[in-house]
Short mmCIF file of C-alpha atoms in Angstrom, two decimals:
data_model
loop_
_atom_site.label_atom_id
_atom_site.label_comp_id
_atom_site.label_asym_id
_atom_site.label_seq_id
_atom_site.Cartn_x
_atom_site.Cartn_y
_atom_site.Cartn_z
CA UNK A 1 -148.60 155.97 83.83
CA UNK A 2 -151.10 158.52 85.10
CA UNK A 3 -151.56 158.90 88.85
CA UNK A 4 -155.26 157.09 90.04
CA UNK A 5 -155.68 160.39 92.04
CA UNK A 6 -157.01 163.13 90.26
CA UNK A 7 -155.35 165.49 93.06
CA UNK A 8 -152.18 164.17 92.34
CA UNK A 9 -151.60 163.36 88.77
CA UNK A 10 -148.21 163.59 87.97
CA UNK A 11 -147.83 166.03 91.06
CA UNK A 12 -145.17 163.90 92.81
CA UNK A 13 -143.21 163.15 89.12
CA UNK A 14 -143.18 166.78 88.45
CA UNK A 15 -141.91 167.28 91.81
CA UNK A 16 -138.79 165.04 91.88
CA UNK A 17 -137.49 166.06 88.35
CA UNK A 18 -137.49 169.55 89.12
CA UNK A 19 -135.07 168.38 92.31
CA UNK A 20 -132.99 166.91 89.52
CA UNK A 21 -134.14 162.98 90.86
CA UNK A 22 -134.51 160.53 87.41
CA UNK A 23 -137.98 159.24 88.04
CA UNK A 24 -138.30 156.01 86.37
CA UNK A 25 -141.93 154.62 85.79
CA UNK A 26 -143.10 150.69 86.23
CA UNK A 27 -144.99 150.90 82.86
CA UNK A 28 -141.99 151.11 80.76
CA UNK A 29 -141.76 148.01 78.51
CA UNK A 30 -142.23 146.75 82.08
CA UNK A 31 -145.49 145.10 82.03
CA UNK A 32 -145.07 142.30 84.77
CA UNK A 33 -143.59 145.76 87.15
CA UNK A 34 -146.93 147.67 85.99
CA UNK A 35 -148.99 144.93 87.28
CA UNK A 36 -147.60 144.72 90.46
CA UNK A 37 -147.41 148.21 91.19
CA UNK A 38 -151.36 148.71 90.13
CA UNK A 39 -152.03 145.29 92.51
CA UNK A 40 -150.35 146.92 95.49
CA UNK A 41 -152.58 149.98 95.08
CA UNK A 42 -155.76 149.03 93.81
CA UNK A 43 -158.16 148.92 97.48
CA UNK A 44 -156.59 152.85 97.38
CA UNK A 45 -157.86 153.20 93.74
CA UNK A 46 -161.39 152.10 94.34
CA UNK A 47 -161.54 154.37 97.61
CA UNK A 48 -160.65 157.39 96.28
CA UNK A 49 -162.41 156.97 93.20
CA UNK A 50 -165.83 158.71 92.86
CA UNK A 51 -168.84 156.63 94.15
CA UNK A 52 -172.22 156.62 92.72
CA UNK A 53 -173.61 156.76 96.39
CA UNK A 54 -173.59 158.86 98.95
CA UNK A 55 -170.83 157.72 101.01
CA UNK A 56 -170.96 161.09 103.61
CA UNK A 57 -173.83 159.64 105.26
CA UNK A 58 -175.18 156.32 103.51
CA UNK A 59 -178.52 158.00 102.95
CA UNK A 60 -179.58 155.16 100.73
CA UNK A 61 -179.21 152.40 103.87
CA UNK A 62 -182.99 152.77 105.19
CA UNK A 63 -184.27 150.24 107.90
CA UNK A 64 -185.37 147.70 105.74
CA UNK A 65 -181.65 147.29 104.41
CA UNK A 66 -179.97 147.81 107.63
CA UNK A 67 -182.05 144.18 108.33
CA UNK A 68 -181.25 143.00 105.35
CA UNK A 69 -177.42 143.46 105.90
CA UNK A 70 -177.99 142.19 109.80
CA UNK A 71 -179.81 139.04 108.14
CA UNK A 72 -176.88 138.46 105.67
CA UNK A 73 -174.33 139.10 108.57
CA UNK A 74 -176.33 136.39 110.86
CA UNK A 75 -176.29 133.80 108.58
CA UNK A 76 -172.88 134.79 107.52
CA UNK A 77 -171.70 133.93 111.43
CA UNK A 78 -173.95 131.16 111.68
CA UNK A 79 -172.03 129.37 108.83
CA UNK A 80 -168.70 130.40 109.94
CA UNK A 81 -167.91 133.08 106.72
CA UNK A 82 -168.71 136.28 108.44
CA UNK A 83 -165.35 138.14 108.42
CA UNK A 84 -164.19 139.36 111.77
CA UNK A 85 -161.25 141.55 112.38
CA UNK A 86 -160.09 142.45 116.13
CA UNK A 87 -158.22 145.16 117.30
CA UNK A 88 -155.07 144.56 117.14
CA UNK A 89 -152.86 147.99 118.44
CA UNK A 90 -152.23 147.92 122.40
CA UNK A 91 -153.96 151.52 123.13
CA UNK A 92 -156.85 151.68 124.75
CA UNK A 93 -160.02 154.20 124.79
CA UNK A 94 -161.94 154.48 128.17
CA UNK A 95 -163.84 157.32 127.25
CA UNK A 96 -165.39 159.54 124.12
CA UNK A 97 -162.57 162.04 123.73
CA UNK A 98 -159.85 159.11 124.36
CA UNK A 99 -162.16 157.22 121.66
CA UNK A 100 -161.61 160.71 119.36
CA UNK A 101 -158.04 160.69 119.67
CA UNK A 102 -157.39 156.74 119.46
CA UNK A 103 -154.35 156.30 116.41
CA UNK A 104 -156.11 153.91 113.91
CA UNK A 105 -153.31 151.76 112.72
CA UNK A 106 -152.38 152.10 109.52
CA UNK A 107 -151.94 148.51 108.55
CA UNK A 108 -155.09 148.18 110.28
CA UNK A 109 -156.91 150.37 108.56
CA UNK A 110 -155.69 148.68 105.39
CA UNK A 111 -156.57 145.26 106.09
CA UNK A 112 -160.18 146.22 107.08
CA UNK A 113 -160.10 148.54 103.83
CA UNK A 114 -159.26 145.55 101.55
CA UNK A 115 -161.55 143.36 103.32
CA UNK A 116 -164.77 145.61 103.02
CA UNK A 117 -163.77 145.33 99.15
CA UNK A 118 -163.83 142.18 99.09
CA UNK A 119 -166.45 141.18 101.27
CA UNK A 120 -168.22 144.05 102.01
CA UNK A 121 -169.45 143.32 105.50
CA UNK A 122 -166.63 143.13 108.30
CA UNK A 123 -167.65 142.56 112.11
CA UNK A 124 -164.98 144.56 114.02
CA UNK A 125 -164.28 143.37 117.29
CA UNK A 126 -163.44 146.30 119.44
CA UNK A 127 -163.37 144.97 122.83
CA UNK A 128 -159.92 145.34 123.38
CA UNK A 129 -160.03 148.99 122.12
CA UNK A 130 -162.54 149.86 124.68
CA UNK A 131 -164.31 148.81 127.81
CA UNK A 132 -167.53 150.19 127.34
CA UNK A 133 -170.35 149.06 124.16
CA UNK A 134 -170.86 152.75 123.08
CA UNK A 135 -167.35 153.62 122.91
CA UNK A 136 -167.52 150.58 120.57
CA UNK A 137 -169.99 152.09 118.23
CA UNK A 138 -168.22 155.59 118.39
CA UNK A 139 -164.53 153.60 117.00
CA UNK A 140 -166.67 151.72 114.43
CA UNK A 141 -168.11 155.20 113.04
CA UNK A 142 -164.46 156.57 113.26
CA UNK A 143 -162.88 153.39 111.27
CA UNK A 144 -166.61 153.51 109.20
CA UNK A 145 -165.72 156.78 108.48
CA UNK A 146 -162.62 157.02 107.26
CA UNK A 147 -162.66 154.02 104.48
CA UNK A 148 -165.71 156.04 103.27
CA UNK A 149 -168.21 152.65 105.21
CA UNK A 150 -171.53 152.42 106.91
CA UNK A 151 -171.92 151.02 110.55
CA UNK A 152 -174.59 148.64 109.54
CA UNK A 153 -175.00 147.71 113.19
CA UNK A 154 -172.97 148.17 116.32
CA UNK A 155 -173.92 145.01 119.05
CA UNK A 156 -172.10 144.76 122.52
CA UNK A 157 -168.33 145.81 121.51
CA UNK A 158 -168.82 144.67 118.05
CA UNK A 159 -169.43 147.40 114.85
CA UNK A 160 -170.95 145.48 112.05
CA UNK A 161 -168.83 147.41 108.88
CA UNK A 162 -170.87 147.49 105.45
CA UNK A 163 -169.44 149.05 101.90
CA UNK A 164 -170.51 147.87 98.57
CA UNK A 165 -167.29 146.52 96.45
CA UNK A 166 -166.56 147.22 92.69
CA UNK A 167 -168.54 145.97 91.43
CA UNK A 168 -171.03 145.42 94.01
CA UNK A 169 -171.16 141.74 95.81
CA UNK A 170 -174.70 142.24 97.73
CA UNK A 171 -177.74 143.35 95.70
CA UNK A 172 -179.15 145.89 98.56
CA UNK A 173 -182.63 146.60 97.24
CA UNK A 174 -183.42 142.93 96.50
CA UNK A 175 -182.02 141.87 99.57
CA UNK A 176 -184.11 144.59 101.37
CA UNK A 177 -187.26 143.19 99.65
CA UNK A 178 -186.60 139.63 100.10
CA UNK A 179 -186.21 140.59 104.24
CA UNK A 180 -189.18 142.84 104.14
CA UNK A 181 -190.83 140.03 102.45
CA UNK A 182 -190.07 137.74 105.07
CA UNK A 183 -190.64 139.39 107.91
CA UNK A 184 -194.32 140.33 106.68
CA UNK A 185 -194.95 136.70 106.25
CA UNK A 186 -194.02 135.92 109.94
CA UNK A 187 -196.10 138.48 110.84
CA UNK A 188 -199.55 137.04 109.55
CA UNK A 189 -198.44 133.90 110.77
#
């Protein structure tokens, strides 16, 4: 089987024979194996794939779909299916550079990450990785940041996580127009 990452490709294979290790591979008349090898990676797959957006910055997410993904988050937590993760490691942050050099779990990292696939918006509770509300936006960008997401809003010590799955859940521009819609007709009323 060919390695999902184009940096690696065989890298790590190559590697171990020439140590003299017998590398056996799950795809072998091994179907069943295969499967379960390529379920336990796939949320790594689809992040390391290439996207056809600009996940560096989100440039795409203007205002009017930053509302619409707060509107689909509200109702979301009004009905109970928002998803919200908490912090769950015991260090603390009680300032920017503390913030900067916070360890994101691993396993952490990993549940959010398959979550955000999934789901695609994840409220983060971060108020037991940090006392104050901006230090709560700053560890949503970091965690935003590395699983390639966009802080769709950060409230209190909360960080509102948004990243379109494969294939995509929410429909952004229709969503944006429905809001946009919707908020123009309270207007003239």
């Amino acid at each position: 089987a060919r390695d999902p990452n184009p940096r690696v490709d065989g890298g790590g294979v190559r590697l171990l024979e020439e140590a003299g290790i017998t590398v056996d591979m799950a795809n072998d008349g091994n179907d069943s194996l295969h499967q379960d090898c390529a379920n336990l990676i796939q949320d790594f797959v689809k992040r390391i794939l290439p996207k056809d957006y600009d996940v560096e910055n989100y440039s795409h997410i203007n205002g009017s779909i930053r509302r619409a993904l707060r509107s689909v988050a509200g109702r979301k937590k009004a009905d109970d299916s928002l998803v919200q993760v908490n912090w769950n490691a015991k260090s603390k942050a009680s300032n920017e550079e503390e913030v900067d050099e916070l360890e994101l779990p691993a396993e952490w990292l990993e549940h959010v990450d398959g979550l955000l696939w999934r789901q695609e918006l994840v409220n983060l509770r971060l108020n037991k990785a940090v006392n104050k509300k901006k230090l709560a936006r700053r560890l949503g960008e970091r965690v935003a940041s590395s699983l390639g997401a966009h802080v769709a809003q950060s409230v209190g010590h909360t960080a509102l996580l948004y990243r379109p799955g494969i294939p995509p859940i929410l429909n952004l521009e229709e969503l944006a127009v429905t809001v946009d819609e919707s908020s123009d007709s309270n207007n003239e009323s």
